[in-house]
GROMACS .gro file of C-alpha atoms in nm:
model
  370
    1UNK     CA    1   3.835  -7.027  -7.316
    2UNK     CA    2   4.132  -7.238  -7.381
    3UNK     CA    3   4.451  -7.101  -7.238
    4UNK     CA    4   4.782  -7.271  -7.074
    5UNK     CA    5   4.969  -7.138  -6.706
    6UNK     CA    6   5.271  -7.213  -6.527
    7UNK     CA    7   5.395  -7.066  -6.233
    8UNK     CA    8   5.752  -6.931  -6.105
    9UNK     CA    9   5.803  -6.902  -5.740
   10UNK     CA   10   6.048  -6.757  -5.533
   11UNK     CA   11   6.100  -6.897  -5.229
   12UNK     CA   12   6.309  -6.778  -4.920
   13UNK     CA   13   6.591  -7.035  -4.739
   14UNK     CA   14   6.507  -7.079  -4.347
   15UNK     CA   15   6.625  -7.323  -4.071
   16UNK     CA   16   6.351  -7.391  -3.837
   17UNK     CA   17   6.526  -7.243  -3.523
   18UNK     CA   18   6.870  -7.057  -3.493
   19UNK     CA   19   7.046  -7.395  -3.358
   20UNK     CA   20   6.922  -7.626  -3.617
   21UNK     CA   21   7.106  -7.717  -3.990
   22UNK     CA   22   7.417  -7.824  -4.107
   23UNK     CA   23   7.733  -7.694  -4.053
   24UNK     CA   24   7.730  -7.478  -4.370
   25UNK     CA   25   7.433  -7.316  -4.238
   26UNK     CA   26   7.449  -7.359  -3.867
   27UNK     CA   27   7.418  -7.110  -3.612
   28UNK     CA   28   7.312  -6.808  -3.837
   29UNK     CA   29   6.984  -6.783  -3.801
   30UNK     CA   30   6.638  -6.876  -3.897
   31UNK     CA   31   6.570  -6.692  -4.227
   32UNK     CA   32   6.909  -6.672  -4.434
   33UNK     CA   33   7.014  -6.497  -4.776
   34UNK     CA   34   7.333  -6.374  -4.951
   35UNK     CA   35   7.530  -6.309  -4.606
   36UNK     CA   36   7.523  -6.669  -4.524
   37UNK     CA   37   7.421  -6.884  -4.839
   38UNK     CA   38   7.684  -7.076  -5.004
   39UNK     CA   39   7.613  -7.097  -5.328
   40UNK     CA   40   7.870  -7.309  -5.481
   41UNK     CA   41   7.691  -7.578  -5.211
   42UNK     CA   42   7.371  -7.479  -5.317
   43UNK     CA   43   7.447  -7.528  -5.686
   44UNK     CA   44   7.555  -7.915  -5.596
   45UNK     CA   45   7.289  -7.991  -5.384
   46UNK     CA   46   7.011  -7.864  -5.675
   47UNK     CA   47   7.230  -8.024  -5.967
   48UNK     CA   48   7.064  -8.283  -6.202
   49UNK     CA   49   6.717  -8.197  -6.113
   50UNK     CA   50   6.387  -8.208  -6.314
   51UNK     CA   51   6.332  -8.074  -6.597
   52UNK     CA   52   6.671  -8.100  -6.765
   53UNK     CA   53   6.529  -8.163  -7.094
   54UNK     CA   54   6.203  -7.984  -7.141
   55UNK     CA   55   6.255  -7.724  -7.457
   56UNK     CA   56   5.984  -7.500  -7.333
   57UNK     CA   57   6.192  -7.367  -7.036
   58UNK     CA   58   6.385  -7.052  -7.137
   59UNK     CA   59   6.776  -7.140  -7.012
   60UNK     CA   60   7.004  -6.863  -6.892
   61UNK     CA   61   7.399  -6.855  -7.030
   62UNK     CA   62   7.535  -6.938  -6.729
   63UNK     CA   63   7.380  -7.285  -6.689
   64UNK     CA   64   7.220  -7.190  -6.346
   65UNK     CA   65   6.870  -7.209  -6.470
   66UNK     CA   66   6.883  -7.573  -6.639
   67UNK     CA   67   6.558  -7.726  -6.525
   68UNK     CA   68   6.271  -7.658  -6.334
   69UNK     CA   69   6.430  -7.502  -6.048
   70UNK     CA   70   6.768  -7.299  -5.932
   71UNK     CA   71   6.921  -7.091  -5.724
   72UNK     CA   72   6.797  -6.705  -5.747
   73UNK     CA   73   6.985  -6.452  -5.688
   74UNK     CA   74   7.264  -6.178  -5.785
   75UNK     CA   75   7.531  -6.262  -6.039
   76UNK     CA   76   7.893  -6.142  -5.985
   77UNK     CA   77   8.182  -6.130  -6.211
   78UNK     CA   78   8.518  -6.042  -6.238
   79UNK     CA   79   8.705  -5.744  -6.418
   80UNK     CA   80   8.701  -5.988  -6.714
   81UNK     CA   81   8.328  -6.063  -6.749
   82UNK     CA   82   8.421  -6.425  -6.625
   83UNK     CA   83   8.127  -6.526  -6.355
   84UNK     CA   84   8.272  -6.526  -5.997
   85UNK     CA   85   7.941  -6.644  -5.800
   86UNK     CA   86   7.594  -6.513  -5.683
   87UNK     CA   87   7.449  -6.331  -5.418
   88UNK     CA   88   7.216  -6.620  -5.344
   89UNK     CA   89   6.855  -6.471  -5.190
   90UNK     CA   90   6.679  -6.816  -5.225
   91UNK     CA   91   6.537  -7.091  -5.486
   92UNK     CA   92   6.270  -7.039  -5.769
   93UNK     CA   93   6.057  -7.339  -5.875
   94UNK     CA   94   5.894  -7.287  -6.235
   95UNK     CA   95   5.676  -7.543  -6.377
   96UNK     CA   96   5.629  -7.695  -6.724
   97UNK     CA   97   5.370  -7.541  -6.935
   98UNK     CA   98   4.988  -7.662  -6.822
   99UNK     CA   99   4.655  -7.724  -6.914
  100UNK     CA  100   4.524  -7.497  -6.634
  101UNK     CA  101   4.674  -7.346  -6.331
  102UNK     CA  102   4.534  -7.605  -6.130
  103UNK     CA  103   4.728  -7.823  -6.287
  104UNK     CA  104   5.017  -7.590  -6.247
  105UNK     CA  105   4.984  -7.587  -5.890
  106UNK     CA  106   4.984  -7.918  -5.812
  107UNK     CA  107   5.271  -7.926  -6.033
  108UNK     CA  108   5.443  -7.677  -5.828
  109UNK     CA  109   5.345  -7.842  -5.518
  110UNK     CA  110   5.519  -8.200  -5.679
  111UNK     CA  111   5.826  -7.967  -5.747
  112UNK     CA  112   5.843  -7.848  -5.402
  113UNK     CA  113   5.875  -8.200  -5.221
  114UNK     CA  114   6.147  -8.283  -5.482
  115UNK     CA  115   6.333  -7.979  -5.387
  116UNK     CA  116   6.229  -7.989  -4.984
  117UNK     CA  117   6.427  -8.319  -4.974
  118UNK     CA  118   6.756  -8.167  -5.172
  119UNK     CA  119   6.764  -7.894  -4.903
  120UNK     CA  120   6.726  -8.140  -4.636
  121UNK     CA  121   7.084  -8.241  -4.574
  122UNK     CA  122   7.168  -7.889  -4.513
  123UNK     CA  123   6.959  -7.799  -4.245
  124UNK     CA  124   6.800  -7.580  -4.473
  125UNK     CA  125   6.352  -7.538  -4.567
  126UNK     CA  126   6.162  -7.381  -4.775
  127UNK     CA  127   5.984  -7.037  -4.643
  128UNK     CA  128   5.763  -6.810  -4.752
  129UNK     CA  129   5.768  -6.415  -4.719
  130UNK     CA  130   5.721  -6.123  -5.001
  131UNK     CA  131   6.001  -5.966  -4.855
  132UNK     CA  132   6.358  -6.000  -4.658
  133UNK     CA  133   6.255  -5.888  -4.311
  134UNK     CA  134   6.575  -5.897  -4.159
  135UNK     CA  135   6.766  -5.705  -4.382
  136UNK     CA  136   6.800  -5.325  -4.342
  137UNK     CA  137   6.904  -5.282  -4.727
  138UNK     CA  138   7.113  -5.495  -5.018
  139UNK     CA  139   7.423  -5.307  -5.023
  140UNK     CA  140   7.728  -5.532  -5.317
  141UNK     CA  141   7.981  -5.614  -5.136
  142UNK     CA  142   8.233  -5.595  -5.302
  143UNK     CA  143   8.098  -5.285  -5.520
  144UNK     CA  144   8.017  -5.351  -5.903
  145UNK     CA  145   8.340  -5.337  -6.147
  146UNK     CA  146   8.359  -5.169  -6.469
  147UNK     CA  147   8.265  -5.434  -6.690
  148UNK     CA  148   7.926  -5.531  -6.426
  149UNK     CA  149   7.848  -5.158  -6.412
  150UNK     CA  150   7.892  -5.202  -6.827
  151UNK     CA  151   7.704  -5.490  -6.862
  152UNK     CA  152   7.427  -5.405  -6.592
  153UNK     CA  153   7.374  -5.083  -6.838
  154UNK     CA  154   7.304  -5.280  -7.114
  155UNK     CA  155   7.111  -5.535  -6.987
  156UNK     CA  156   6.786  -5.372  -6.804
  157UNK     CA  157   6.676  -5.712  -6.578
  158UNK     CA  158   6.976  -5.659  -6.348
  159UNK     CA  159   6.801  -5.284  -6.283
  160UNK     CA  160   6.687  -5.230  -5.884
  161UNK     CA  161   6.899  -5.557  -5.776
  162UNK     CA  162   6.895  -5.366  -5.466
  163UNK     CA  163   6.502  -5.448  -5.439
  164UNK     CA  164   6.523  -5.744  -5.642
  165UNK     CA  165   6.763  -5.954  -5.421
  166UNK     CA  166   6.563  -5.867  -5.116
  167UNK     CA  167   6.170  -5.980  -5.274
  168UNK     CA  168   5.980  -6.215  -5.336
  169UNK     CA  169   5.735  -6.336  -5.530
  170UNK     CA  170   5.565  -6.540  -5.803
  171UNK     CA  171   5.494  -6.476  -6.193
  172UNK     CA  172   5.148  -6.575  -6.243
  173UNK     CA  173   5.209  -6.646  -6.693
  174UNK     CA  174   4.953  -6.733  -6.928
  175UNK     CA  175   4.891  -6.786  -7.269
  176UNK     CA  176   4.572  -6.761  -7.498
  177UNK     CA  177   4.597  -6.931  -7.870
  178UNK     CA  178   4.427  -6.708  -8.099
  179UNK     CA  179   4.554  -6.387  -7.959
  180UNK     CA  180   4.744  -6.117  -8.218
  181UNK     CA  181   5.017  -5.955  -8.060
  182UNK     CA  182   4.809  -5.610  -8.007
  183UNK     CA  183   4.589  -5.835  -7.808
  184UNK     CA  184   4.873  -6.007  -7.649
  185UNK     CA  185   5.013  -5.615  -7.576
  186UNK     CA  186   4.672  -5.498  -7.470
  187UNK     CA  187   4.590  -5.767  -7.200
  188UNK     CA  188   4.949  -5.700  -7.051
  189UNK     CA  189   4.850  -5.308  -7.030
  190UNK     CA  190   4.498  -5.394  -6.847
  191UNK     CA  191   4.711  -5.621  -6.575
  192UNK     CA  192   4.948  -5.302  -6.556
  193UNK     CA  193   4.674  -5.054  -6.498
  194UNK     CA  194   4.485  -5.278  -6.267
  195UNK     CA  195   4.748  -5.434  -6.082
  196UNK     CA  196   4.743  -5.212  -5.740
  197UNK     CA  197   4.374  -5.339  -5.715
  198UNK     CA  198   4.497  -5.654  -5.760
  199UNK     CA  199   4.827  -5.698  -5.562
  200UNK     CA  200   4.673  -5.695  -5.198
  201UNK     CA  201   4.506  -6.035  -5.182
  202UNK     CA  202   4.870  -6.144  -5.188
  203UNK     CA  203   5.051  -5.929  -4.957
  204UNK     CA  204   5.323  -6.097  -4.726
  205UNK     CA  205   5.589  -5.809  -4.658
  206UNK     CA  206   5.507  -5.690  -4.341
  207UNK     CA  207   5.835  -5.681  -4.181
  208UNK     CA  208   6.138  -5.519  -4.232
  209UNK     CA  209   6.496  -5.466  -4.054
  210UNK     CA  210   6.395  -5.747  -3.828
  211UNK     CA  211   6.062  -5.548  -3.685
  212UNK     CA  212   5.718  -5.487  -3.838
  213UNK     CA  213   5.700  -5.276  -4.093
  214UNK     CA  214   5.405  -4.967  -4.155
  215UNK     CA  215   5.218  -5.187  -4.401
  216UNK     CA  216   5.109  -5.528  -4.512
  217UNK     CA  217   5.406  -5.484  -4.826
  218UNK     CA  218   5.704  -5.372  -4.785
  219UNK     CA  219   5.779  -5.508  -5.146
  220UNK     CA  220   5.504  -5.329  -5.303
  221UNK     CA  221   5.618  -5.008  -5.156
  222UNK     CA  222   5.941  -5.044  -5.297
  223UNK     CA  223   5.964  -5.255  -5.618
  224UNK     CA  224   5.632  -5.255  -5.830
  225UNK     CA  225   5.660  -4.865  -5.955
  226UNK     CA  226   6.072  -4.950  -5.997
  227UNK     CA  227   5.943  -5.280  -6.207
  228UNK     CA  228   5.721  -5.381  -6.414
  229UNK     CA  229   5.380  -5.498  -6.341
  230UNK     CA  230   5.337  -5.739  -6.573
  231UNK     CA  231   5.485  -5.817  -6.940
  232UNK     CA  232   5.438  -6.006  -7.218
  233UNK     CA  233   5.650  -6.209  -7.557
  234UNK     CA  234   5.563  -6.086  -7.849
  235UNK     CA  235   5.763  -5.898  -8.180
  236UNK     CA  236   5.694  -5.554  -8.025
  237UNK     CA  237   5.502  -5.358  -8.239
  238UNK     CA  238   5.631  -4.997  -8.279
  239UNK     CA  239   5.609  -4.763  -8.002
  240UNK     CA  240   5.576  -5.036  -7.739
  241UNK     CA  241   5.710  -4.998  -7.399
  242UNK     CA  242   6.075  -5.168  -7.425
  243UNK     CA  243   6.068  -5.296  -7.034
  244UNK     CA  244   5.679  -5.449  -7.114
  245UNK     CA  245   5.717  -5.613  -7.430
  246UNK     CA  246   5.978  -5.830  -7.484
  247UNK     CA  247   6.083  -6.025  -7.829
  248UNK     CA  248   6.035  -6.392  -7.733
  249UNK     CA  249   6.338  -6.560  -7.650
  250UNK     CA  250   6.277  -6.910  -7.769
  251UNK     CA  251   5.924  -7.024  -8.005
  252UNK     CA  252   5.723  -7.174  -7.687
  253UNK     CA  253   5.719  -6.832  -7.577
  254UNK     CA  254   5.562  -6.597  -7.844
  255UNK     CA  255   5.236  -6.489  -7.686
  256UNK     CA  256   5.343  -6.504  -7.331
  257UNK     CA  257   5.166  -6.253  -7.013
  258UNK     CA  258   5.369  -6.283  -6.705
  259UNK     CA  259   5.183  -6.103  -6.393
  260UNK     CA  260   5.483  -6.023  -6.177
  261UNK     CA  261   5.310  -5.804  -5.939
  262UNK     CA  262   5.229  -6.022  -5.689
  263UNK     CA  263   5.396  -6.055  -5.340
  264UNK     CA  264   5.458  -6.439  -5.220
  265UNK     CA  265   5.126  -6.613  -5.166
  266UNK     CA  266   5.128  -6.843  -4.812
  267UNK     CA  267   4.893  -7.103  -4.919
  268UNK     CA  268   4.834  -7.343  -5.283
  269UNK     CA  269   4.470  -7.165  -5.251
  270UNK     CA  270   4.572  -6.875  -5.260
  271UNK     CA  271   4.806  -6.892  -5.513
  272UNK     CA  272   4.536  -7.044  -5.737
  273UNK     CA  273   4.311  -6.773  -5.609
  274UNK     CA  274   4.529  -6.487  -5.793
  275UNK     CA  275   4.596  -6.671  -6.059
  276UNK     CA  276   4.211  -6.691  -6.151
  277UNK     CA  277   4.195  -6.295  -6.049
  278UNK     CA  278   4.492  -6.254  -6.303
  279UNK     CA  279   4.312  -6.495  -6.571
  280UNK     CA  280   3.993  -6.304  -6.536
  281UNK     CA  281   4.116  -5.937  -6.548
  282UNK     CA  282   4.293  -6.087  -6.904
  283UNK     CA  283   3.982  -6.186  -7.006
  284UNK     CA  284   3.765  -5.908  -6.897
  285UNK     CA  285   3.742  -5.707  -7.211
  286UNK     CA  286   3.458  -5.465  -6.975
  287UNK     CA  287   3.750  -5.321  -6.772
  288UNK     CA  288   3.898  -5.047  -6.987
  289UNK     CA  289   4.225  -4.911  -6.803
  290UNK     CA  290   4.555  -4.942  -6.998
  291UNK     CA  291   4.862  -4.873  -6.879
  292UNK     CA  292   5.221  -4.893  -6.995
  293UNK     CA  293   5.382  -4.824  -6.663
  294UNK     CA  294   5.294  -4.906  -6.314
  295UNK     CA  295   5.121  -4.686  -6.059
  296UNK     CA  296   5.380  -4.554  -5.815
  297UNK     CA  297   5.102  -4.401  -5.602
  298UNK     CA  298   4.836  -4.625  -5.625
  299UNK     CA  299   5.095  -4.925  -5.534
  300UNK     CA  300   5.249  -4.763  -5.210
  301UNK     CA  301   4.896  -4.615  -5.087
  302UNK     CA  302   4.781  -5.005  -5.119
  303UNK     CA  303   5.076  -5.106  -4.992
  304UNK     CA  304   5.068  -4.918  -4.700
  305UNK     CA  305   4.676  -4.904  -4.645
  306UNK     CA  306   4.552  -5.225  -4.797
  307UNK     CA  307   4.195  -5.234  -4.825
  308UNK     CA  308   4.142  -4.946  -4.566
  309UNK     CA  309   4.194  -4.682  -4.837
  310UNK     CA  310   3.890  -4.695  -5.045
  311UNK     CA  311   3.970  -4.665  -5.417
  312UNK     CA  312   4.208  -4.963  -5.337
  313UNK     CA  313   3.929  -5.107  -5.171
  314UNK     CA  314   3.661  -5.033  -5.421
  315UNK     CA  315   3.908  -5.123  -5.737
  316UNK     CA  316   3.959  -5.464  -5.577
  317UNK     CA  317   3.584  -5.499  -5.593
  318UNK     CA  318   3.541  -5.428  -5.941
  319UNK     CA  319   3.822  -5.620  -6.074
  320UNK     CA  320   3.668  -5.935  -5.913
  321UNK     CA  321   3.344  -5.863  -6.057
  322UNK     CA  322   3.525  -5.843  -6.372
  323UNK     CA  323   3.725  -6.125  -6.307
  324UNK     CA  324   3.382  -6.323  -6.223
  325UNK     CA  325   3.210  -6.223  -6.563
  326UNK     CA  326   3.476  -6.361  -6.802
  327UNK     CA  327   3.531  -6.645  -6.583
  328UNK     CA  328   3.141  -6.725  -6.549
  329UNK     CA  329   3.131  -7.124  -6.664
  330UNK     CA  330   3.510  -7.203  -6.604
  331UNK     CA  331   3.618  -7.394  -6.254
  332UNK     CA  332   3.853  -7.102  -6.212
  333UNK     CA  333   3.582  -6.854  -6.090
  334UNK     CA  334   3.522  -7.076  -5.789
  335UNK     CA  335   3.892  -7.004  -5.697
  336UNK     CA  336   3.769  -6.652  -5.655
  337UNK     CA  337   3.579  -6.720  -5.320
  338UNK     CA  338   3.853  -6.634  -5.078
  339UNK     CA  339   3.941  -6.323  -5.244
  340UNK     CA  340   3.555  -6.206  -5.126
  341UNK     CA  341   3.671  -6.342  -4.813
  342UNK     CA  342   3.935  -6.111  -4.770
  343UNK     CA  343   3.827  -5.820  -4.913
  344UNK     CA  344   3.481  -5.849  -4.681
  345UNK     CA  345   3.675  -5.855  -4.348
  346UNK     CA  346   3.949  -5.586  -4.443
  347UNK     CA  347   4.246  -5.840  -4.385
  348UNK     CA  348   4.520  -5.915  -4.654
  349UNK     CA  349   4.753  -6.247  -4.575
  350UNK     CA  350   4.987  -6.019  -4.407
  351UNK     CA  351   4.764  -5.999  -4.099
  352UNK     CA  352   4.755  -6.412  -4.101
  353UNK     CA  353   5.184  -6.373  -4.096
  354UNK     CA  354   5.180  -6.121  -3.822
  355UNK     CA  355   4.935  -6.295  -3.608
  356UNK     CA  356   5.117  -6.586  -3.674
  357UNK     CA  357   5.400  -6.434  -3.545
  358UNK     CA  358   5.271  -6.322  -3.260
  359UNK     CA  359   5.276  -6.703  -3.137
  360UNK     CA  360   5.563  -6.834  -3.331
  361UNK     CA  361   5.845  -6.474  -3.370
  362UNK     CA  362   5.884  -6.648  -3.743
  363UNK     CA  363   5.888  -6.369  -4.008
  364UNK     CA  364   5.759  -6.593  -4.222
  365UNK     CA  365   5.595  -6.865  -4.352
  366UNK     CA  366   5.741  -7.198  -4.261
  367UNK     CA  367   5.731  -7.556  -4.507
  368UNK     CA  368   5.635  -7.350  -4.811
  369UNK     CA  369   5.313  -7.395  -4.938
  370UNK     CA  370   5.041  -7.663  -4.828
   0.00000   0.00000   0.00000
């Protein structure tokens, strides 16, 4: 089956130890976010990077997303609609379009070093973590003006900022030639309904408020049922859910699924091992669920219970057998071997972060992914 991937990926800002880092950053802590990040310094140390000129990258009107990465966060404005800053809560790295998401992955991994070495003169790294976990909550300061509150109504991506601008993750997107636009819809509803089977082989949110949290996601708990699962680029046909399906923005992306599910995966195999459980369950035309909107139950009982509550566990078992099947004869289903791994000993990536801590007191992951 041909198809073509790229990855986005969120990652966090750290210093390696509270006295390390330039004087922007210095003395504030290991992990940092929108209470210390400066983003107008940010902005010029990520200016002119890669992917400047690729026409298959989807820009944003403020010029903040003008290659293949920037600065993610929470725009501001002022009483005019003129942009004041952003509420910086790390970096995103999105690749070109590829052949496979190998390839995408080792493209993200490229993207990574170029970035790594941008950060370097402020003291600053590259972490990994699904959610904040020293934050108690995102609370604007100062509080929206009319024209954001205006604007925020209109425009349904700035919705939950107060989850958004405290998670992490990546979009796992895909595209299959061929497909009609009810397919394209359809595939999108299958990752929907399946997606709280899916979601714990990533799980890296077990902290919050600077102590360990009940569960292995903290971001699952709170954003997946607010957000959407997954969505897709296509002229929506009537009746479609307006948050899922979304009228492509530019021509390179008619067709597109994005699985946005996930919490931040700690390792390149990983990644690559749920993006073949996301390429599978698109292909698996044997699973039958459809949904149009998220689980809010089946998402917090995995997020708090993992594996150890057994329709999670026994969903994540047939969504890899699924995932197997249409993958049978593609490189991809060899990806899927850690993911057995996992789900055979109980144990979700959050239990490698909070043994890790254990040894280390880091919240997260440290040098991004390797």
């Amino acid at each position: 089956m041909l198809y073509s991937a790229g990855f986005e990926f969120e990652y966090a800002l750290v210093t390696e130890s509270p006295d390390v880092g330039a004087s922007t950053f210095r003395d504030s802590g290991a992990f940092h976010d929108f209470g210390d990040l400066d983003f107008a310094a940010l902005q010029r140390a990520l200016a002119d990077g890669s992917g400047a000129t690729d026409d298959g990258l989807v820009r944003g009107d403020l010029g903040i997303k003008s290659g293949y990465w920037y600065l993610e966060g929470d725009e501001r404005f002022d009483a005019d609609g003129t942009f004041t800053t952003m509420l910086v809560k790390g970096v995103e790295i999105r690749t070109p379009i590829c052949a496979s998401t190998t390839d995408a992955a080792d493209r993200l991994v490229d993207l990574q070093g170029d970035i790594a070495k941008r950060l370097e003169p402020l003291g600053l790294h590259l972490g990994i973590v699904g959610f904040n976990p020293v934050r108690e909550a995102y609370v604007l300061d100062p509080p929206l003006n009319e024209w954001e509150r205006q604007m925020r109504a209109e425009h349904r991506e700035y919705d939950h900022a107060e989850v958004s601008n405290l998670s992490y993750g990546p979009d796992i997107n895909l595209s299959f030639p061929g497909l009609s636009a009810a397919q394209v819809v359809e595939v999108t509803r299958r990752l929907t309904h399946y997606s709280p089977f899916m979601v714990p082989f990533s799980f890296s949110s077990p902290f919050h408020a600077g102590r360990r949290w009940r569960g292995p996601s903290k971001r699952t708990y709170e954003r997946t049922w607010r957000r959407v699962a997954a969505r897709c680029f296509v002229e929506p046909p009537e009746g479609a859910e307006p948050t899922m399906v979304h009228k492509p923005r530019i021509p390179r992306e008619d067709g597109r699924i994005e699985f946005k599910a996930y919490d931040a995966f700690l390792t390149r195999d990983l990644l690559l091992a749920g993006a073949a459980l996301t390429l599978g369950v698109c292909l698996a035309e044997d699973l039958p669920g459809l949904a149009d909107r998220p689980s809010r139950d089946l998402h917090q009982r995995a997020a708090t219970a993992a594996f150890a509550d057994p329709e999670i566990a026994a969903g994540a078992r047939e969504v890899i057998a699924a995932a197997r099947r249409a993958l049978a004869g593609m490189p991809e289903a060899g990806h899927l071997d850690g993911l057995d791994q996992l789900l055979s000993e109980g144990r979700t990536p959050a239990d490698s972060l909070l043994d890790a801590y254990s040894r280390t007191g880091l919240m997260y992951h440290p040098e991004g992914l390797r």
